[in-house]
Amino acid sequence: MDIYDILFWILSALAVGCALGVILSRNPVNSVMFLIVTFFAISGHYVLMNAQFLAIVNIIVYAGAIMVLFLFVIMLMNLNADVEPQKGQMVQLAGVISGGVLFLVILASIKTAKTEYMDKASTDIGLITNLGKVLFTKYVLPFEISSVLFLSAMIGAVVIGKKEDAKPPSKADEAEMKQFL
Amino acid sequence: MHLSLCGNTGIFTFNFTFLFFKMPVNSTHYLFLSLLLFSIGIMGALMRRNAIIIFMCIELMLNAVNLLLVAFSKIYGDADAQLFVFFIMVVAAAEVAVGLAIIVMMYRKVHSVDINILNRLKH
């Protein structure tokens, strides 16, 4: 058991434990904090597998941007454990059982998978030089399309989030209201 | 240790408890870890009623898939899988922007993020 294996087990325990914390904690703010720790553990796995670019992007995009957005929305709505809606015990049990059954079914199917041993020596395929070359030659069209996707998502978020402006009541409305008074 | 869940049918027979922890890390370990994270995400999405927590569970599932893609990229020495992870992150970021906008609008209308309130289409 070398240092790679020890780090793998530590990071895996951290990721799985904090993932359980996300779904079990009552307070949504605690859930967000647990999810951030899970993302950091997954970034640690990326570093372990020599995918440094993805590790940094994972921290910047997920822990830095997406989770801050979640935290912002939760604090905007002032959610806490007191107003947290809870499902009934039976529904929660049914959720755990169906998730566990999915786990068992996929486990039974990957049991027969061929075991591939990885070369733990460091490689440079995950470095930004190599990834940039592949991204801008082989995958240049998906890259451009994803920029269009981002633009449309941004416009969509602005359009959805915009407040419908409350128009002042017109003369006809006021006359109609006076009939009822 | 030999663990059998369905008698001697051999469908659910596992023989890994100590062997699995002693083996050097390989593809099976990453498959198992991703599967565990994905299942936790599914359980959370089924268990909780808060729309934001369900959204976070979906992010957890996407990350489980990302982890597996990077692991196989390392095993086979191929950079394409890492770019797929990159594109999954792009789609996840766009999805979160639109989804949170929808949740904020829903909160403005009904003053709650409880998904059980959102059953108007049924009636």
mmCIF file of N, CA and C in Angstrom, chain A residues 19-107:
data_model
loop_
_atom_site.group_PDB
_atom_site.id
_atom_site.type_symbol
_atom_site.label_atom_id
_atom_site.label_comp_id
_atom_site.label_asym_id
_atom_site.label_seq_id
_atom_site.Cartn_x
_atom_site.Cartn_y
_atom_site.Cartn_z
ATOM 1 N N ALA A 19 -20.895 13.635 1.218
ATOM 2 C CA ALA A 19 -22.075 13.472 0.366
ATOM 3 C C ALA A 19 -23.261 13.018 1.195
ATOM 4 N N LEU A 20 -22.998 12.128 2.169
ATOM 5 C CA LEU A 20 -24.082 11.733 3.078
ATOM 6 C C LEU A 20 -24.549 12.924 3.908
ATOM 7 N N GLY A 21 -23.587 13.778 4.318
ATOM 8 C CA GLY A 21 -23.955 14.972 5.071
ATOM 9 C C GLY A 21 -24.866 15.888 4.273
ATOM 10 N N VAL A 22 -24.642 15.954 2.931
ATOM 11 C CA VAL A 22 -25.488 16.824 2.088
ATOM 12 C C VAL A 22 -26.940 16.402 2.175
ATOM 13 N N ILE A 23 -27.188 15.087 2.072
ATOM 14 C CA ILE A 23 -28.593 14.660 2.007
ATOM 15 C C ILE A 23 -29.205 14.486 3.383
ATOM 16 N N LEU A 24 -28.383 14.431 4.453
ATOM 17 C CA LEU A 24 -28.955 14.167 5.771
ATOM 18 C C LEU A 24 -29.119 15.416 6.627
ATOM 19 N N SER A 25 -28.378 16.498 6.339
ATOM 20 C CA SER A 25 -28.455 17.644 7.244
ATOM 21 C C SER A 25 -29.739 18.432 7.008
ATOM 22 N N ARG A 26 -30.316 18.910 8.100
ATOM 23 C CA ARG A 26 -31.588 19.621 8.030
ATOM 24 C C ARG A 26 -31.420 21.027 7.440
ATOM 25 N N ASN A 27 -30.337 21.681 7.819
ATOM 26 C CA ASN A 27 -30.139 23.076 7.433
ATOM 27 C C ASN A 27 -29.536 23.144 6.024
ATOM 28 N N PRO A 28 -30.190 23.821 5.077
ATOM 29 C CA PRO A 28 -29.652 23.895 3.711
ATOM 30 C C PRO A 28 -28.262 24.518 3.643
ATOM 31 N N VAL A 29 -27.937 25.457 4.537
ATOM 32 C CA VAL A 29 -26.598 26.069 4.499
ATOM 33 C C VAL A 29 -25.532 25.012 4.815
ATOM 34 N N ASN A 30 -25.843 24.118 5.788
ATOM 35 C CA ASN A 30 -24.903 23.042 6.087
ATOM 36 C C ASN A 30 -24.743 22.110 4.889
ATOM 37 N N SER A 31 -25.848 21.869 4.176
ATOM 38 C CA SER A 31 -25.768 21.018 2.986
ATOM 39 C C SER A 31 -24.798 21.607 1.973
ATOM 40 N N VAL A 32 -24.900 22.926 1.768
ATOM 41 C CA VAL A 32 -24.006 23.581 0.798
ATOM 42 C C VAL A 32 -22.551 23.421 1.242
ATOM 43 N N MET A 33 -22.290 23.612 2.553
ATOM 44 C CA MET A 33 -20.911 23.481 3.049
ATOM 45 C C MET A 33 -20.383 22.061 2.834
ATOM 46 N N PHE A 34 -21.236 21.053 3.126
ATOM 47 C CA PHE A 34 -20.819 19.660 2.905
ATOM 48 C C PHE A 34 -20.531 19.408 1.431
ATOM 49 N N LEU A 35 -21.368 19.992 0.558
ATOM 50 C CA LEU A 35 -21.166 19.769 -0.879
ATOM 51 C C LEU A 35 -19.853 20.405 -1.337
ATOM 52 N N ILE A 36 -19.493 21.557 -0.757
ATOM 53 C CA ILE A 36 -18.220 22.185 -1.125
ATOM 54 C C ILE A 36 -17.055 21.273 -0.725
ATOM 55 N N VAL A 37 -17.136 20.685 0.483
ATOM 56 C CA VAL A 37 -16.060 19.771 0.906
ATOM 57 C C VAL A 37 -15.993 18.554 -0.022
ATOM 58 N N THR A 38 -17.176 18.049 -0.454
ATOM 59 C CA THR A 38 -17.188 16.929 -1.400
ATOM 60 C C THR A 38 -16.481 17.300 -2.696
ATOM 61 N N PHE A 39 -16.756 18.523 -3.195
ATOM 62 C CA PHE A 39 -16.112 18.945 -4.439
ATOM 63 C C PHE A 39 -14.609 19.079 -4.253
ATOM 64 N N PHE A 40 -14.171 19.544 -3.078
ATOM 65 C CA PHE A 40 -12.730 19.631 -2.851
ATOM 66 C C PHE A 40 -12.109 18.236 -2.820
ATOM 67 N N ALA A 41 -12.816 17.261 -2.229
ATOM 68 C CA ALA A 41 -12.284 15.896 -2.210
ATOM 69 C C ALA A 41 -12.180 15.344 -3.623
ATOM 70 N N ILE A 42 -13.189 15.638 -4.459
ATOM 71 C CA ILE A 42 -13.140 15.151 -5.841
ATOM 72 C C ILE A 42 -12.001 15.836 -6.594
ATOM 73 N N SER A 43 -11.765 17.129 -6.304
ATOM 74 C CA SER A 43 -10.614 17.808 -6.912
ATOM 75 C C SER A 43 -9.314 17.151 -6.474
ATOM 76 N N GLY A 44 -9.256 16.707 -5.200
ATOM 77 C CA GLY A 44 -8.080 15.981 -4.739
ATOM 78 C C GLY A 44 -7.869 14.705 -5.530
ATOM 79 N N HIS A 45 -8.961 14.016 -5.854
ATOM 80 C CA HIS A 45 -8.855 12.824 -6.701
ATOM 81 C C HIS A 45 -8.285 13.189 -8.069
ATOM 82 N N TYR A 46 -8.729 14.320 -8.628
ATOM 83 C CA TYR A 46 -8.223 14.738 -9.941
ATOM 84 C C TYR A 46 -6.714 14.996 -9.885
ATOM 85 N N VAL A 47 -6.266 15.657 -8.807
ATOM 86 C CA VAL A 47 -4.828 15.912 -8.681
ATOM 87 C C VAL A 47 -4.074 14.597 -8.585
ATOM 88 N N LEU A 48 -4.674 13.656 -7.849
ATOM 89 C CA LEU A 48 -4.048 12.338 -7.690
ATOM 90 C C LEU A 48 -3.903 11.643 -9.042
ATOM 91 N N MET A 49 -4.865 11.887 -9.948
ATOM 92 C CA MET A 49 -4.830 11.242 -11.258
ATOM 93 C C MET A 49 -4.173 12.124 -12.315
ATOM 94 N N ASN A 50 -3.390 13.119 -11.899
ATOM 95 C CA ASN A 50 -2.648 13.979 -12.833
ATOM 96 C C ASN A 50 -3.546 14.759 -13.779
ATOM 97 N N ALA A 51 -4.746 15.141 -13.309
ATOM 98 C CA ALA A 51 -5.608 15.995 -14.121
ATOM 99 C C ALA A 51 -5.648 17.364 -13.461
ATOM 100 N N GLN A 52 -4.504 18.050 -13.455
ATOM 101 C CA GLN A 52 -4.404 19.301 -12.693
ATOM 102 C C GLN A 52 -5.341 20.375 -13.221
ATOM 103 N N PHE A 53 -5.478 20.441 -14.556
ATOM 104 C CA PHE A 53 -6.345 21.475 -15.135
ATOM 105 C C PHE A 53 -7.779 21.296 -14.644
ATOM 106 N N LEU A 54 -8.279 20.043 -14.706
ATOM 107 C CA LEU A 54 -9.652 19.805 -14.266
ATOM 108 C C LEU A 54 -9.807 20.041 -12.775
ATOM 109 N N ALA A 55 -8.768 19.749 -11.987
ATOM 110 C CA ALA A 55 -8.849 19.994 -10.550
ATOM 111 C C ALA A 55 -9.070 21.469 -10.274
ATOM 112 N N ILE A 56 -8.282 22.315 -10.954
ATOM 113 C CA ILE A 56 -8.417 23.760 -10.742
ATOM 114 C C ILE A 56 -9.766 24.255 -11.253
ATOM 115 N N VAL A 57 -10.170 23.766 -12.447
ATOM 116 C CA VAL A 57 -11.454 24.205 -13.006
ATOM 117 C C VAL A 57 -12.595 23.762 -12.106
ATOM 118 N N ASN A 58 -12.469 22.547 -11.539
ATOM 119 C CA ASN A 58 -13.510 22.060 -10.629
ATOM 120 C C ASN A 58 -13.642 22.988 -9.429
ATOM 121 N N ILE A 59 -12.504 23.400 -8.859
ATOM 122 C CA ILE A 59 -12.576 24.288 -7.694
ATOM 123 C C ILE A 59 -13.144 25.644 -8.084
ATOM 124 N N ILE A 60 -12.664 26.194 -9.219
ATOM 125 C CA ILE A 60 -13.112 27.536 -9.596
ATOM 126 C C ILE A 60 -14.590 27.526 -9.955
ATOM 127 N N VAL A 61 -15.005 26.566 -10.813
ATOM 128 C CA VAL A 61 -16.377 26.587 -11.317
ATOM 129 C C VAL A 61 -17.349 26.100 -10.258
ATOM 130 N N TYR A 62 -17.079 24.925 -9.669
ATOM 131 C CA TYR A 62 -18.052 24.369 -8.728
ATOM 132 C C TYR A 62 -17.994 25.061 -7.371
ATOM 133 N N ALA A 63 -16.846 24.941 -6.692
ATOM 134 C CA ALA A 63 -16.771 25.501 -5.333
ATOM 135 C C ALA A 63 -16.830 27.019 -5.371
ATOM 136 N N GLY A 64 -16.272 27.626 -6.426
ATOM 137 C CA GLY A 64 -16.188 29.072 -6.458
ATOM 138 C C GLY A 64 -17.430 29.752 -6.985
ATOM 139 N N ALA A 65 -18.006 29.227 -8.067
ATOM 140 C CA ALA A 65 -19.115 29.935 -8.706
ATOM 141 C C ALA A 65 -20.459 29.316 -8.383
ATOM 142 N N ILE A 66 -20.610 28.023 -8.646
ATOM 143 C CA ILE A 66 -21.931 27.401 -8.535
ATOM 144 C C ILE A 66 -22.389 27.373 -7.088
ATOM 145 N N MET A 67 -21.476 26.987 -6.178
ATOM 146 C CA MET A 67 -21.909 26.870 -4.788
ATOM 147 C C MET A 67 -22.159 28.245 -4.161
ATOM 148 N N VAL A 68 -21.417 29.257 -4.608
ATOM 149 C CA VAL A 68 -21.695 30.607 -4.123
ATOM 150 C C VAL A 68 -23.082 31.052 -4.575
ATOM 151 N N LEU A 69 -23.449 30.659 -5.805
ATOM 152 C CA LEU A 69 -24.785 30.970 -6.308
ATOM 153 C C LEU A 69 -25.861 30.288 -5.454
ATOM 154 N N PHE A 70 -25.617 29.009 -5.132
ATOM 155 C CA PHE A 70 -26.561 28.285 -4.265
ATOM 156 C C PHE A 70 -26.695 28.984 -2.911
ATOM 157 N N LEU A 71 -25.531 29.307 -2.325
ATOM 158 C CA LEU A 71 -25.526 29.932 -1.004
ATOM 159 C C LEU A 71 -26.252 31.274 -1.046
ATOM 160 N N PHE A 72 -26.031 32.010 -2.129
ATOM 161 C CA PHE A 72 -26.680 33.308 -2.297
ATOM 162 C C PHE A 72 -28.191 33.147 -2.336
ATOM 163 N N VAL A 73 -28.668 32.165 -3.111
ATOM 164 C CA VAL A 73 -30.115 31.967 -3.228
ATOM 165 C C VAL A 73 -30.702 31.525 -1.896
ATOM 166 N N ILE A 74 -29.981 30.618 -1.182
ATOM 167 C CA ILE A 74 -30.500 30.149 0.110
ATOM 168 C C ILE A 74 -30.586 31.291 1.101
ATOM 169 N N MET A 75 -29.562 32.159 1.108
ATOM 170 C CA MET A 75 -29.588 33.265 2.065
ATOM 171 C C MET A 75 -30.601 34.325 1.651
ATOM 172 N N LEU A 76 -30.832 34.469 0.337
ATOM 173 C CA LEU A 76 -31.848 35.405 -0.145
ATOM 174 C C LEU A 76 -33.225 34.985 0.323
ATOM 175 N N MET A 77 -33.484 33.667 0.300
ATOM 176 C CA MET A 77 -34.797 33.167 0.712
ATOM 177 C C MET A 77 -34.888 32.964 2.205
ATOM 178 N N ASN A 78 -33.773 33.128 2.920
ATOM 179 C CA ASN A 78 -33.748 32.977 4.372
ATOM 180 C C ASN A 78 -34.256 31.605 4.800
ATOM 181 N N LEU A 79 -33.711 30.549 4.150
ATOM 182 C CA LEU A 79 -34.104 29.190 4.508
ATOM 183 C C LEU A 79 -33.275 28.734 5.693
ATOM 184 N N ASN A 80 -33.894 28.020 6.617
ATOM 185 C CA ASN A 80 -33.143 27.392 7.697
ATOM 186 C C ASN A 80 -33.861 26.115 8.100
ATOM 187 N N ALA A 81 -33.357 25.468 9.143
ATOM 188 C CA ALA A 81 -33.906 24.160 9.513
ATOM 189 C C ALA A 81 -35.357 24.238 9.948
ATOM 190 N N ASP A 82 -35.808 25.423 10.426
ATOM 191 C CA ASP A 82 -37.176 25.512 10.930
ATOM 192 C C ASP A 82 -38.210 25.472 9.822
ATOM 193 N N VAL A 83 -37.880 26.079 8.670
ATOM 194 C CA VAL A 83 -38.859 26.120 7.589
ATOM 195 C C VAL A 83 -38.611 25.012 6.575
ATOM 196 N N GLU A 84 -37.650 24.113 6.874
ATOM 197 C CA GLU A 84 -37.294 23.069 5.922
ATOM 198 C C GLU A 84 -38.438 22.061 5.794
ATOM 199 N N PRO A 85 -38.988 21.880 4.570
ATOM 200 C CA PRO A 85 -40.049 20.891 4.416
ATOM 201 C C PRO A 85 -39.490 19.471 4.531
ATOM 202 N N GLN A 86 -40.173 18.611 5.233
ATOM 203 C CA GLN A 86 -39.708 17.234 5.419
ATOM 204 C C GLN A 86 -40.721 16.269 4.829
ATOM 205 N N LYS A 87 -40.217 15.252 4.148
ATOM 206 C CA LYS A 87 -41.110 14.201 3.661
ATOM 207 C C LYS A 87 -41.447 13.255 4.800
ATOM 208 N N GLY A 88 -42.520 12.503 4.647
ATOM 209 C CA GLY A 88 -42.901 11.530 5.660
ATOM 210 C C GLY A 88 -41.893 10.406 5.748
ATOM 211 N N GLN A 89 -41.909 9.701 6.879
ATOM 212 C CA GLN A 89 -40.936 8.616 7.104
ATOM 213 C C GLN A 89 -41.016 7.563 6.008
ATOM 214 N N MET A 90 -42.252 7.215 5.597
ATOM 215 C CA MET A 90 -42.410 6.146 4.609
ATOM 216 C C MET A 90 -41.804 6.558 3.267
ATOM 217 N N VAL A 91 -42.034 7.825 2.886
ATOM 218 C CA VAL A 91 -41.514 8.275 1.592
ATOM 219 C C VAL A 91 -39.984 8.291 1.623
ATOM 220 N N GLN A 92 -39.418 8.726 2.768
ATOM 221 C CA GLN A 92 -37.958 8.726 2.894
ATOM 222 C C GLN A 92 -37.402 7.312 2.818
ATOM 223 N N LEU A 93 -38.089 6.376 3.500
ATOM 224 C CA LEU A 93 -37.647 4.980 3.470
ATOM 225 C C LEU A 93 -37.713 4.436 2.043
ATOM 226 N N ALA A 94 -38.808 4.787 1.335
ATOM 227 C CA ALA A 94 -38.952 4.329 -0.048
ATOM 228 C C ALA A 94 -37.832 4.891 -0.916
ATOM 229 N N GLY A 95 -37.460 6.170 -0.677
ATOM 230 C CA GLY A 95 -36.358 6.761 -1.434
ATOM 231 C C GLY A 95 -35.058 6.041 -1.188
ATOM 232 N N VAL A 96 -34.773 5.725 0.096
ATOM 233 C CA VAL A 96 -33.526 5.026 0.422
ATOM 234 C C VAL A 96 -33.518 3.636 -0.191
ATOM 235 N N ILE A 97 -34.679 2.952 -0.148
ATOM 236 C CA ILE A 97 -34.724 1.592 -0.681
ATOM 237 C C ILE A 97 -34.531 1.603 -2.190
ATOM 238 N N SER A 98 -35.194 2.542 -2.887
ATOM 239 C CA SER A 98 -35.053 2.530 -4.350
ATOM 240 C C SER A 98 -33.649 2.943 -4.763
ATOM 241 N N GLY A 99 -33.040 3.899 -4.025
ATOM 242 C CA GLY A 99 -31.640 4.223 -4.311
ATOM 243 C C GLY A 99 -30.724 3.045 -4.047
ATOM 244 N N GLY A 100 -30.985 2.324 -2.944
ATOM 245 C CA GLY A 100 -30.158 1.166 -2.619
ATOM 246 C C GLY A 100 -30.308 0.051 -3.628
ATOM 247 N N VAL A 101 -31.534 -0.122 -4.156
ATOM 248 C CA VAL A 101 -31.739 -1.163 -5.165
ATOM 249 C C VAL A 101 -30.986 -0.816 -6.441
ATOM 250 N N LEU A 102 -31.012 0.463 -6.821
ATOM 251 C CA LEU A 102 -30.227 0.888 -7.990
ATOM 252 C C LEU A 102 -28.751 0.602 -7.771
ATOM 253 N N PHE A 103 -28.266 0.915 -6.558
ATOM 254 C CA PHE A 103 -26.873 0.651 -6.190
ATOM 255 C C PHE A 103 -26.547 -0.822 -6.371
ATOM 256 N N LEU A 104 -27.427 -1.703 -5.859
ATOM 257 C CA LEU A 104 -27.155 -3.145 -5.934
ATOM 258 C C LEU A 104 -27.166 -3.636 -7.375
ATOM 259 N N VAL A 105 -28.111 -3.132 -8.174
ATOM 260 C CA VAL A 105 -28.215 -3.600 -9.559
ATOM 261 C C VAL A 105 -26.965 -3.224 -10.334
ATOM 262 N N ILE A 106 -26.512 -1.953 -10.171
ATOM 263 C CA ILE A 106 -25.318 -1.545 -10.926
ATOM 264 C C ILE A 106 -24.093 -2.258 -10.388
ATOM 265 N N LEU A 107 -24.061 -2.481 -9.050
ATOM 266 C CA LEU A 107 -22.930 -3.202 -8.462
ATOM 267 C C LEU A 107 -22.847 -4.611 -9.039
#
